[in-house]
Amino acid sequence: MIEQYRIVLRNCGVIDPDSLDDYIKQYGYQALGKTLAEMTPADVVAEIEGAGLRGRGGGGFPTGFKWKIAAQQKSDTKFVVCNADEGDPGAFMDRSVIEGDPHSIIEAMAIAGYAIGASMGYVYVRAEYPLAIERLNRAIDKAKEKGLLGDNILGSDFSFDLEIKFGAGAFVCGEETSLIHSIEGYRGEPTTKPPFPAVEGLFGKPTIVNNVETFANVPAIILKGKDWFRSIGTESSPGTKVFALAGKINNTGLIEVPMGTTINQIIFEIGGGIPNGKKAKAIQTGGPSGGCIPVKYFDTAIDYESLKALESMMGSGGMIVLDEDTCIVDTAKFYLDFTVDESCGKCTPCRIGNKRLLELLEKVTNGTADENTLNDIQSLSQVIKDTSLCGLGQTSPNPVLSTLKFFPEEYKEHIVDKKCSAFVCKELYQYVINDSCVGCTLCSKKCPVSCIEGEVKGVHIIVQDDCIKCGKCYEVCKFNSVDLVPGGLSNV
Amino acid sequence: MTTKCSGAVAKKGFKELSTYISTLNIGDDAQKNRAYLIQVLHKAQEIFGYLPEEVQKVVAKKLNIHLAEVYGVVSFYSFFNLEPKGKYRISVCTGTACYVKGAMGILDVLTEELGIKDGETSADGKWSLDSLRCIGACGLAPVMLINDKTYGNVTPDQTREILAKVEQELGEENV
Ligand SMILES: Cc1cc2nc3c(=O)[nH]c(=O)nc-3n(C[C@H](O)[C@H](O)[C@H](O)COP(=O)(O)O)c2cc1C
Ligand code: SF4
Ligand code: SF4
Ligand code: SF4
Ligand code: FES
């Protein structure tokens, strides 16, 4: 049985998030104390770099390297930014860390400030997380009261202050250049890199942007050392990863496991398997930038590289379990629909390209696709990936490409047989009443559009042209007389 | 809370907004002032329920930013509303976890029961319906919000029941 291993979530649910004393009892602010008393800024950077900590916000960029670049910049003003925008719909790790252990983020950001030479930090929290904002606010106030933030922290000559900035419902603001523009009070549109934020970021000054979970690892690394951290996880991806397990799984919620844990261990040993005796079909990781990994690869040991090799990515840690009732084409369409909604519109390949790509997918799900559609999807996806300005557009076709690669037969079934085996794509199935109908009239009373005809005690029929496929009749019939059957394209 | 932007209530709202802005460090530094814009807009929306032109004008003037710039920001972020919302703001999460667990069915039921589509407000100002992407309660999927109250693991039938309860509350208030 695989064990969970808590570094990031060490205090969540264990301490009272509103109590600074609780945090201090769990060795809180000792890492900051050690940093200020015993370490030079270069020591801190070396420790983080030596630990091999990689960004948990998605890309896996080496954190120590990012800090080193920022530390090298000659500037009187620098900034530390914490990315708590958590845009991946279906992920809630960052929310839980801030709500459950806000001081760990404050402590880590102060350590980062010391390492790179910054005296100001911002936490950018999405507006959908009011409780996180409230708790973090209180924690910041308490830290200030106790001299753990502000001027001359713990009697040293290091000063550091923190402020919260709010998002306002734009997914693209999770991208670091957009996030910076948003903090500055502008539309959150991305800009090209370079210049990288570590060189020219917030207000044009050197800025490190790190994810909440990345920061949450920092105090532990400083206290226990880089070798300890390297002893957990894999060679290329040391440490743990927090995943938000959701979808068709028995135990939903947050888990933290060493890198290198297999998907099987997560889904079946920790997650308790799939509800209602259904079979697993795939997991989705990496959100709208990731892909769907089919069951046959569930023995994969998870790290940044292995997920990439499977056409997906680590992402921030959302892990959505899909069972056999899920239509894979519909899932790809769902993510693309999200991207189209969230594209900032600054560049054409993403703004228009994704819209066209969505239309092509709609042709697949509504039965109007033909033999050329898949080729069109492939080539358009490639253009969008190659020519979009920011990470959102560059990765937006991934859910489509990965499902096309791993589930080609499901696309073909929709296109050639005009059939959706999962009965999800509404245009490709219909409800029909079979001969066992006893004419109880219940379905016709419940049908919201009154499209079921028949006499009392006579076999009823559904007028297919008017049916909106709400499934009410199927749900209410006590005699199993309503069937769900493929087909029905003719009346769309 | 939605407040009309005229009359006594509005006056009070504008006063509250001015007081809030005066607690901020607005000075000669245009860059700094600008960085307050989004949080001031949040406050304004909290007071008025939405951000009509009159409110944007006040914000623009107080922060010394051109109105067009303020509008540019308001229209970029989906959290900001240019139109008032209903007394009961219903939001259905259509994030991945909720989608996989049947969020679209919940949205369909609400559309059917309320007679308004995603993004609309009913003519009588009672209801508005929106979809949103993940409130971080994915373990409770599918999730629905009415004003700030969260309902988890909702089914189509429960949705109808919840609506009926709110209707009843509405009825009692009007007596
Ligand atoms: C479209 C898009 C959305 C992103 N959303 C997030 C997010 O919600 N949270 C996050 O930490 N990083 C997000 N990122 C990654 C950030 O740009 C940045 O790489 C990250 O915050 C760096 O921190 P890390 O190195 O600690 O991961 C996003 C990137 C893109 C392209
Ligand atoms: S890729 Fe999309 S989100 Fe990124 S800049 Fe272009 S339009 Fe905006
Ligand atoms: S699926 Fe819905 S609309 Fe169609 S016949 Fe049944 S109850 Fe009526
Ligand atoms: S509910 Fe079933 S048995 Fe009754 S009329 Fe409808 S199909 Fe026939
Ligand atoms: S997907 Fe609905 S709360 Fe996260």
XYZ file of C-alpha atoms and ligand atoms in Angstrom:
726
model
C 0.000 0.000 0.000
C 1.421 3.354 -1.023
C 1.785 5.927 1.691
C 1.032 9.581 1.336
C 3.917 11.849 2.250
C 3.146 15.289 3.503
C 5.476 18.214 2.951
C 3.193 20.769 1.343
C 0.093 19.687 3.239
C 1.980 19.058 6.485
C -0.102 21.522 8.451
C -3.382 21.508 6.534
C -6.142 20.274 8.753
C -3.631 19.854 11.574
C -3.287 23.423 12.816
C -5.740 26.266 13.228
C -4.938 28.428 10.201
C -5.824 31.547 12.185
C -3.352 30.732 14.925
C 0.206 31.932 14.543
C 1.102 30.036 17.727
C -0.069 26.773 16.179
C 2.137 27.394 13.170
C 5.113 28.254 15.335
C 4.661 25.047 17.330
C 5.080 23.157 14.050
C 8.539 24.700 13.531
C 6.932 27.707 11.848
C 9.186 30.665 10.999
C 12.230 28.648 12.076
C 13.323 28.398 8.452
C 13.097 32.176 8.145
C 15.027 32.527 11.393
C 17.721 30.158 10.150
C 17.896 31.987 6.822
C 18.405 35.378 8.430
C 20.809 34.202 11.138
C 22.951 31.646 9.353
C 22.660 31.938 5.599
C 23.706 34.416 2.933
C 21.283 35.058 0.079
C 23.556 32.975 -2.148
C 23.363 30.096 0.347
C 19.563 30.135 0.113
C 19.616 30.070 -3.678
C 22.176 27.243 -3.614
C 20.071 25.205 -1.194
C 16.930 25.524 -3.323
C 18.867 24.838 -6.501
C 20.627 21.865 -4.931
C 17.312 20.441 -3.756
C 16.155 20.330 -7.360
C 12.805 21.956 -6.533
C 10.801 22.495 -9.710
C 7.858 24.833 -10.232
C 4.589 23.223 -9.191
C 2.450 25.670 -11.180
C 2.695 23.606 -14.309
C 5.891 23.937 -16.230
C 8.335 22.411 -13.759
C 10.928 25.135 -14.248
C 13.841 24.845 -11.771
C 13.014 27.235 -8.944
C 16.593 27.782 -7.764
C 17.662 28.777 -11.253
C 14.862 31.334 -11.475
C 15.876 32.799 -8.109
C 19.528 32.906 -9.158
C 18.745 34.957 -12.243
C 16.668 37.415 -10.216
C 19.369 37.596 -7.549
C 21.979 38.480 -10.162
C 20.038 41.481 -11.453
C 21.346 44.834 -10.326
C 18.293 46.753 -9.211
C 17.314 48.665 -6.103
C 13.782 47.275 -6.294
C 12.775 43.662 -6.867
C 9.568 41.727 -6.240
C 8.411 38.303 -5.112
C 5.036 37.228 -6.494
C 2.999 34.224 -5.452
C 0.711 32.851 -8.133
C -2.508 31.758 -6.443
C -4.698 32.173 -9.498
C -5.276 28.403 -9.718
C -7.074 28.517 -13.022
C -7.247 24.827 -13.917
C -10.971 24.075 -13.482
C -11.002 21.005 -11.274
C -7.980 21.775 -9.105
C -7.982 23.136 -5.563
C -4.534 22.492 -4.070
C -3.509 26.111 -3.798
C -6.786 27.087 -2.232
C -6.350 24.416 0.431
C -2.778 25.405 1.247
C -3.664 29.075 1.668
C -6.787 28.324 3.647
C -5.120 25.661 5.776
C -1.592 26.963 6.239
C -1.295 30.617 5.198
C 1.823 31.322 7.248
C 3.862 28.791 5.275
C 3.424 30.952 2.174
C 4.274 34.149 4.034
C 7.400 32.556 5.483
C 8.501 31.163 2.115
C 7.980 34.465 0.327
C 10.060 36.283 2.923
C 12.834 33.711 2.437
C 12.610 34.227 -1.325
C 12.742 37.992 -0.812
C 15.927 37.609 1.201
C 17.415 35.309 -1.450
C 16.867 37.619 -4.409
C 17.081 40.975 -2.642
C 13.412 41.980 -2.697
C 11.617 43.848 0.045
C 8.086 43.630 -1.334
C 5.883 40.699 -2.249
C 2.403 40.225 -3.724
C 0.085 37.254 -3.528
C -2.261 37.175 -6.495
C -5.397 35.293 -5.436
C -8.373 34.578 -7.664
C -11.579 36.332 -6.663
C -13.409 33.004 -6.473
C -11.538 32.221 -3.230
C -12.889 34.715 -0.664
C -12.068 32.534 2.351
C -8.449 32.138 1.238
C -8.171 35.917 0.893
C -9.666 36.451 4.345
C -7.371 33.965 6.102
C -4.278 35.177 4.311
C -5.137 38.746 5.248
C -5.427 37.821 8.907
C -2.190 35.831 8.780
C -0.334 38.764 7.226
C -1.630 41.097 9.951
C -0.513 38.698 12.666
C 2.917 38.222 11.112
C 3.321 41.991 10.973
C 2.310 42.348 14.622
C 4.968 39.856 15.669
C 7.705 41.389 13.545
C 7.810 38.472 11.120
C 6.979 40.839 8.280
C 7.841 44.510 8.003
C 11.031 46.336 8.917
C 14.055 44.554 10.380
C 12.541 41.113 10.582
C 13.623 39.202 13.712
C 16.093 41.942 14.497
C 17.998 41.552 11.223
C 18.530 44.301 8.672
C 16.197 42.514 6.248
C 12.795 44.111 5.644
C 9.958 42.557 3.705
C 6.303 43.408 3.270
C 3.394 41.569 1.667
C 0.183 42.626 -0.031
C -2.701 40.664 -1.538
C -3.916 41.409 -5.045
C -7.170 40.045 -6.412
C -7.861 38.379 -9.686
C -11.164 39.029 -11.390
C -12.088 35.916 -13.268
C -9.678 35.559 -16.155
C -7.910 32.229 -16.631
C -5.123 33.765 -18.686
C -4.055 35.803 -15.624
C -2.433 32.620 -14.293
C 0.179 33.090 -17.003
C 2.947 35.051 -15.374
C 3.214 38.027 -17.731
C -0.583 38.467 -17.688
C -0.578 38.170 -13.939
C 1.971 40.941 -13.695
C -0.094 43.228 -15.932
C -3.129 42.446 -13.821
C -1.328 43.406 -10.593
C -0.317 46.636 -12.307
C -4.021 47.341 -12.897
C -4.202 46.568 -16.599
C -6.038 44.074 -18.771
C -4.403 40.729 -18.137
C -3.005 40.209 -21.611
C 0.246 38.246 -21.951
C 3.365 39.722 -23.493
C 6.181 37.906 -25.249
C 9.122 36.521 -23.300
C 11.978 37.489 -23.180
C 12.289 39.667 -21.253
C 11.554 37.123 -18.537
C 9.994 38.453 -15.344
C 13.154 37.515 -13.405
C 14.900 40.206 -15.453
C 12.083 42.648 -16.155
C 8.823 41.935 -14.379
C 6.442 43.844 -12.131
C 6.727 47.620 -12.704
C 9.670 46.759 -14.970
C 11.707 45.382 -12.053
C 13.220 41.902 -11.571
C 10.444 39.659 -10.261
C 10.128 36.003 -9.403
C 6.722 34.437 -9.887
C 6.177 31.111 -8.159
C 3.205 28.921 -7.514
C 1.705 28.465 -4.014
C 2.764 24.828 -3.784
C 6.299 25.662 -4.911
C 6.577 28.152 -2.052
C 5.077 25.705 0.439
C 8.083 23.403 -0.106
C 10.634 26.112 0.671
C 10.589 26.262 4.509
C 10.940 22.468 4.736
C 13.907 22.469 2.353
C 15.661 25.211 4.323
C 15.117 23.405 7.633
C 15.834 19.836 6.575
C 18.283 20.445 3.767
C 18.581 19.694 0.093
C 19.731 16.086 0.554
C 16.637 15.227 2.536
C 14.457 16.717 -0.215
C 16.362 14.849 -2.912
C 15.817 11.589 -1.059
C 12.079 11.880 -1.831
C 10.672 11.476 -5.318
C 12.629 10.785 -8.484
C 16.032 11.848 -9.788
C 14.672 14.478 -12.196
C 11.668 15.472 -10.053
C 12.555 15.422 -6.353
C 9.956 15.885 -3.648
C 6.227 15.308 -3.626
C 3.282 16.462 -5.674
C -0.172 17.379 -4.477
C -3.012 16.217 -6.687
C -6.661 17.148 -6.565
C -8.492 13.915 -7.264
C -11.936 14.512 -8.724
C -14.379 13.150 -11.222
C -15.431 9.503 -11.234
C -13.509 8.332 -8.207
C -14.572 7.089 -4.790
C -12.288 9.250 -2.640
C -12.227 12.741 -4.030
C -9.939 15.264 -2.418
C -6.329 16.248 -2.060
C -3.501 13.791 -1.884
C 0.222 14.319 -1.601
C 2.509 11.578 -2.876
C 6.200 11.275 -3.688
C 6.987 11.939 -7.336
C 7.314 8.587 -9.056
C 4.098 7.164 -7.613
C 2.145 5.354 -10.324
C -1.253 6.356 -11.604
C -2.589 2.947 -10.544
C -1.464 3.518 -6.970
C -3.154 6.908 -6.906
C -6.432 5.830 -8.453
C -6.906 2.438 -6.864
C -4.919 2.396 -3.621
C -5.431 5.969 -2.467
C -8.474 6.978 -4.497
C -10.382 3.782 -3.767
C -11.199 3.094 -7.404
C -14.186 3.969 -9.549
C -17.708 4.235 -8.085
C -20.686 2.071 -9.092
C -18.571 -0.795 -10.360
C -17.677 1.117 -13.511
C -14.403 0.762 -15.371
C -11.810 3.521 -15.526
C -11.184 4.897 -18.982
C -8.545 7.593 -18.552
C -7.274 10.323 -16.315
C -7.000 13.914 -17.372
C -4.053 15.894 -16.060
C -2.700 19.315 -16.880
C -6.142 20.893 -17.304
C -6.811 22.728 -20.556
C -3.102 22.438 -21.449
C -2.871 18.725 -20.749
C -4.249 15.503 -22.076
C -6.050 12.258 -21.313
C -3.942 9.270 -20.314
C -5.645 5.948 -21.082
C -5.869 3.046 -18.646
C -3.174 1.026 -20.382
C -0.584 3.535 -19.166
C -1.776 3.588 -15.565
C 1.413 1.836 -14.428
C 3.379 4.969 -15.353
C 5.415 6.489 -12.530
C 4.401 10.143 -12.458
C 6.939 12.906 -12.924
C 7.265 15.928 -15.203
C 8.939 13.954 -18.001
C 6.782 10.830 -17.953
C 3.553 12.809 -18.262
C 4.972 14.842 -21.133
C 5.936 11.625 -22.889
C 2.254 10.643 -22.670
C 1.131 13.835 -24.437
C -0.098 15.320 -21.190
C 1.624 17.374 -18.525
C 1.880 17.715 -14.771
C 0.036 20.996 -14.761
C -0.880 22.318 -11.384
C -2.125 18.932 -10.148
C -5.730 18.562 -11.190
C -6.426 14.880 -11.793
C -9.842 14.121 -13.189
C -10.831 10.486 -13.429
C -12.962 9.530 -16.412
C -14.952 6.295 -16.457
C -16.487 4.292 -19.273
C -19.543 6.572 -19.376
C -17.375 9.463 -20.516
C -17.229 10.377 -24.182
C -13.645 11.242 -24.982
C -14.512 13.520 -27.904
C -16.909 15.418 -25.695
C -14.155 15.781 -23.085
C -11.785 17.254 -25.656
C -14.569 19.574 -26.761
C -15.170 20.628 -23.168
C -11.574 21.806 -22.765
C -11.536 23.556 -26.088
C -14.757 25.312 -25.233
C -13.021 26.506 -22.077
C -10.057 27.805 -24.081
C -12.268 29.624 -26.543
C -14.030 31.260 -23.606
C -10.801 32.220 -21.906
C -8.651 33.239 -24.877
C -7.750 36.878 -24.290
C -8.078 37.572 -27.988
C -4.746 39.289 -28.413
C -3.436 36.965 -31.131
C -5.270 35.481 -34.105
C -4.214 31.803 -34.017
C -5.632 31.418 -30.544
C -8.663 33.691 -30.890
C -9.876 32.481 -34.303
C -7.992 29.191 -34.610
C -9.439 27.674 -31.482
C -12.920 28.742 -32.503
C -12.530 26.981 -35.841
C -11.067 23.960 -34.075
C -14.074 23.854 -31.775
C -16.373 23.946 -34.806
C -14.527 20.973 -36.288
C -14.988 19.046 -33.037
C -18.643 19.982 -33.004
C -18.942 18.416 -36.448
C -17.574 15.208 -34.962
C -20.000 15.206 -32.061
C -23.064 16.173 -34.083
C -22.479 13.672 -36.817
C -21.667 16.032 -39.689
C -17.941 15.298 -39.870
C -16.465 13.478 -42.868
C -13.216 11.717 -43.746
C -11.314 15.007 -44.013
C -12.288 16.361 -40.629
C -9.591 14.567 -38.645
C -6.870 15.814 -40.981
C -8.211 19.335 -40.673
C -8.186 19.001 -36.887
C -4.578 17.792 -36.903
C -3.223 20.500 -39.149
C -5.129 23.359 -37.532
C -3.972 22.175 -34.089
C -0.380 22.285 -35.225
C -0.732 25.833 -36.547
C -2.279 27.023 -33.271
C 0.512 25.400 -31.244
C 3.256 26.857 -33.402
C 2.013 30.396 -33.785
C 0.180 31.444 -30.620
C 1.704 34.131 -28.474
C 1.405 32.671 -24.997
C 1.227 29.353 -23.222
C -2.560 29.304 -23.327
C -2.741 29.144 -27.104
C 0.420 27.098 -27.480
C -1.044 24.292 -25.404
C -4.761 24.634 -26.133
C -4.906 21.864 -28.787
C -3.268 19.363 -26.419
C -6.487 17.802 -25.108
C -7.594 17.277 -28.702
C -4.282 15.887 -29.942
C -3.822 13.557 -26.992
C -7.313 12.073 -27.251
C -6.942 11.745 -31.008
C -3.731 9.819 -30.457
C -4.975 7.504 -27.721
C -8.627 7.091 -28.674
C -8.709 7.249 -32.494
C -11.387 4.557 -32.642
C -13.736 6.757 -30.628
C -13.370 9.633 -33.061
C -13.901 7.200 -35.951
C -16.999 5.780 -34.309
C -18.505 9.271 -34.187
C -17.497 10.103 -37.745
C -18.077 6.836 -39.606
C -20.746 5.028 -37.581
C -22.368 8.251 -36.351
C -22.459 6.690 -32.938
C -21.476 7.759 -29.423
C -21.107 4.602 -27.328
C -21.149 6.584 -24.106
C -24.507 8.154 -25.089
C -23.214 11.637 -24.367
C -23.364 13.357 -27.767
C -27.053 14.216 -28.024
C -27.260 14.236 -31.794
C -26.073 10.638 -31.971
C -28.660 8.835 -29.873
C -32.382 8.868 -29.232
C -34.963 7.674 -26.770
C -37.552 5.234 -28.066
C -40.430 3.477 -26.333
C -40.532 -0.283 -26.815
C -43.479 -2.683 -26.946
C -43.415 -3.412 -23.232
C -45.025 -0.020 -22.588
C -48.209 -0.469 -20.556
C -49.514 2.995 -21.310
C -49.404 4.333 -17.767
C -48.996 7.869 -19.279
C -46.442 8.900 -16.653
C -43.748 9.776 -19.182
C -46.077 11.904 -21.271
C -47.090 13.841 -18.152
C -43.465 14.421 -17.203
C -42.085 15.258 -20.636
C -41.200 18.967 -20.492
C -41.976 19.533 -24.161
C -45.055 17.251 -24.356
C -43.726 15.214 -27.235
C -44.921 11.793 -26.076
C -48.178 10.623 -27.580
C -50.419 7.656 -26.824
C -53.672 6.528 -25.310
C -54.096 5.351 -21.744
C -53.149 1.650 -21.669
C -51.785 1.915 -25.219
C -48.157 1.857 -26.333
C -46.775 5.380 -26.339
C -44.448 6.908 -28.913
C -41.989 9.764 -28.815
C -42.261 12.382 -31.525
C -38.552 12.498 -32.239
C -38.557 15.859 -34.018
C -39.667 17.640 -30.854
C -37.713 15.609 -28.291
C -35.001 17.600 -26.499
C -33.392 14.417 -25.099
C -33.708 15.442 -21.493
C -33.995 11.792 -20.425
C -36.956 12.425 -18.137
C -39.045 9.638 -19.697
C -36.157 7.185 -19.334
C -35.818 8.176 -15.705
C -39.491 7.928 -14.705
C -40.715 4.835 -16.555
C -41.223 2.032 -14.062
C -41.545 -0.662 -16.719
C -38.187 -0.312 -18.473
C -40.064 0.614 -21.585
C -37.870 3.503 -22.683
C -34.651 2.569 -24.505
C -31.591 4.584 -25.261
C -30.433 3.686 -28.751
C -27.800 4.957 -31.182
C -28.912 6.836 -34.219
C -31.400 9.622 -34.583
C -29.215 11.774 -36.747
C -31.960 12.101 -39.345
C -34.117 14.256 -37.100
C -31.435 16.735 -36.043
C -27.074 43.352 -3.348
C -28.023 45.430 -6.322
C -28.456 49.124 -5.861
C -29.952 51.584 -8.311
C -27.461 54.208 -9.344
C -29.652 57.162 -8.611
C -31.354 58.577 -5.548
C -30.472 58.369 -1.909
C -29.202 54.806 -1.907
C -26.801 55.620 -4.710
C -25.584 58.695 -2.877
C -24.744 56.545 0.100
C -22.988 54.071 -2.176
C -20.844 56.741 -3.795
C -19.962 58.072 -0.389
C -18.897 54.633 0.778
C -16.784 54.227 -2.340
C -15.103 57.604 -1.825
C -14.357 56.750 1.779
C -12.802 53.468 0.701
C -10.646 55.146 -1.931
C -9.487 57.753 0.571
C -8.052 54.965 2.764
C -5.782 53.946 -0.109
C -2.489 55.578 -0.744
C -3.515 57.578 -3.818
C -0.840 60.126 -4.654
C 1.187 61.538 -7.522
C 2.608 58.182 -8.564
C 0.451 57.224 -11.565
C 1.857 53.687 -11.618
C 0.875 53.121 -7.995
C -2.587 54.600 -8.441
C -3.188 52.364 -11.401
C -2.295 49.263 -9.382
C -5.265 50.018 -7.111
C -7.758 49.982 -9.990
C -8.856 46.349 -9.819
C -9.364 46.321 -6.083
C -11.343 49.567 -6.239
C -13.553 48.037 -8.933
C -14.102 45.004 -6.702
C -15.198 47.309 -3.890
C -17.464 49.284 -6.213
C -19.131 46.117 -7.437
C -19.591 44.976 -3.864
C -21.413 48.247 -3.136
C -23.500 48.646 -6.288
C -23.798 45.052 -7.464
C -22.518 46.036 -10.903
C -20.394 48.657 -12.605
C -22.475 51.079 -14.679
C -20.885 54.019 -16.449
C -21.585 56.470 -13.591
C -19.608 54.280 -11.222
C -16.768 53.818 -13.692
C -16.642 57.590 -14.125
C -16.219 58.149 -10.410
C -13.483 55.516 -10.214
C -11.710 57.035 -13.219
C -11.800 60.500 -11.692
C -10.648 59.466 -8.235
C -7.742 57.386 -9.499
C -6.938 59.854 -12.238
C -7.222 57.271 -15.002
C -8.990 57.814 -18.331
C -12.543 56.396 -18.428
C -11.717 54.359 -21.546
C -8.920 52.642 -19.622
C -11.285 51.825 -16.770
C -13.818 50.431 -19.226
C -11.066 48.392 -20.883
C -10.314 46.710 -17.586
C -13.960 46.208 -16.575
C -14.774 44.571 -19.893
C -11.711 42.294 -19.789
C -12.459 40.549 -16.518
C -15.477 38.276 -16.385
C -15.999 38.929 -12.680
C -17.101 42.493 -13.397
C -20.693 43.068 -14.524
C -21.891 45.923 -16.677
C -25.521 45.020 -16.039
C -27.262 44.484 -12.706
C -27.742 40.883 -11.590
C -30.875 39.359 -10.095
C -31.777 39.377 -6.413
C -30.897 35.683 -6.450
C -27.683 35.100 -8.360
C -27.502 31.442 -9.279
C -24.203 30.153 -10.559
C -23.483 26.652 -11.708
C -19.900 25.475 -11.729
C -19.027 24.049 -15.119
C -15.406 23.293 -14.255
C -14.075 19.891 -15.230
C -14.963 17.989 -12.079
C -18.506 19.356 -12.099
C -18.891 18.845 -15.841
C -17.926 15.193 -15.530
C -20.491 14.805 -12.726
C -23.392 16.277 -14.661
C -23.252 20.070 -14.279
C -24.807 20.626 -17.694
C -27.909 18.727 -16.574
C -28.234 21.098 -13.608
C -27.866 24.091 -15.897
C -30.558 22.649 -18.183
C -32.967 22.253 -15.269
C -32.377 25.840 -14.142
C -32.858 27.173 -17.657
C -36.081 25.225 -17.922
C -37.414 26.272 -14.507
C -36.408 29.932 -14.590
C -36.897 30.570 -18.280
C -33.525 32.316 -18.557
C -30.318 31.159 -20.166
C -26.748 31.148 -18.927
C -25.698 34.799 -18.491
C -29.231 36.226 -18.375
C -31.296 37.972 -15.708
C -35.046 37.510 -15.472
C -37.194 40.474 -16.486
C -38.535 40.885 -12.934
C -34.979 41.140 -11.589
C -35.456 38.174 -9.285
C -33.092 35.689 -10.869
C -29.880 35.623 -12.751
C -28.147 32.530 -14.040
C -24.458 32.145 -14.775
C -21.970 29.387 -15.255
C -18.568 29.705 -13.677
C -15.377 27.707 -13.736
C -14.414 25.966 -10.560
C -14.791 27.432 -7.118
C -12.334 24.894 -5.716
C -15.021 22.696 -4.191
C -14.514 19.977 -6.784
C -14.868 17.217 -4.181
C -18.544 18.239 -3.889
C -19.191 18.220 -7.619
C -21.543 19.174 -9.121
C -21.686 22.476 -7.285
C -24.177 25.319 -7.480
C -24.122 28.711 -5.757
C -27.077 30.887 -4.826
C -25.698 34.261 -3.885
C -22.850 33.185 -1.611
C -24.304 29.904 -0.423
C -22.785 26.712 -1.827
C -24.827 23.607 -2.638
C -22.794 20.451 -3.298
C -23.568 17.085 -4.906
C -26.772 18.475 -6.389
C -29.074 16.399 -8.569
C -31.668 17.757 -11.010
C -34.454 16.941 -8.561
C -32.691 18.647 -5.650
C -32.159 21.671 -7.843
C -35.911 21.940 -8.318
C -36.448 21.584 -4.579
C -33.883 24.261 -3.750
C -35.514 26.629 -6.224
C -38.912 25.976 -4.705
C -37.565 26.862 -1.261
C -36.077 30.109 -2.479
C -39.359 30.934 -4.250
C -41.135 30.427 -0.948
C -38.731 32.785 0.812
C -39.375 35.339 -1.896
C -43.104 34.981 -1.455
C -42.866 35.459 2.318
C -40.778 38.600 1.913
C -43.379 40.157 -0.355
C -46.240 39.671 2.131
C -2.582 29.957 -19.609
C -1.710 29.730 -18.420
C -2.282 29.630 -17.168
C -1.500 29.437 -16.042
N -2.117 29.337 -14.838
C -1.362 29.168 -13.727
C -1.978 29.090 -12.454
O -3.193 29.143 -12.334
N -1.192 28.936 -11.359
C 0.168 28.859 -11.467
O 0.838 28.751 -10.446
N 0.783 28.921 -12.658
C 0.059 29.080 -13.795
N 0.688 29.165 -15.004
C 2.162 29.099 -15.051
C 2.767 30.475 -14.789
O 2.889 31.177 -15.999
C 4.156 30.391 -14.182
O 4.923 29.569 -14.995
C 4.177 29.840 -12.788
O 3.367 30.599 -11.937
C 5.584 29.841 -12.271
O 5.640 29.302 -10.972
P 6.339 27.923 -10.659
O 7.654 27.911 -11.393
O 6.498 27.930 -9.202
O 5.441 26.859 -11.163
C -0.087 29.341 -16.158
C 0.482 29.423 -17.430
C -0.303 29.606 -18.543
C 0.351 29.678 -19.877
S -2.393 32.696 -27.138
Fe -4.539 33.221 -26.626
S -4.472 33.857 -24.491
Fe -2.350 33.904 -25.278
S -2.050 35.983 -26.012
Fe -2.785 34.822 -27.767
S -5.023 35.145 -27.682
Fe -4.251 35.724 -25.677
S -36.242 12.638 -23.598
Fe -37.290 14.337 -22.586
S -38.094 15.524 -24.294
Fe -37.576 13.536 -25.117
S -39.428 12.385 -24.985
Fe -38.300 11.922 -23.141
S -39.089 13.386 -21.669
Fe -39.704 14.137 -23.672
S -43.833 5.686 -18.460
Fe -43.189 3.812 -19.492
S -44.943 2.460 -19.386
Fe -45.690 4.492 -18.850
S -46.420 5.287 -20.808
Fe -44.311 5.953 -20.608
S -43.112 4.367 -21.633
Fe -45.140 3.526 -21.299
S -14.913 21.926 -11.015
Fe -16.657 22.630 -9.963
S -15.875 23.248 -8.057
Fe -14.086 22.645 -9.143
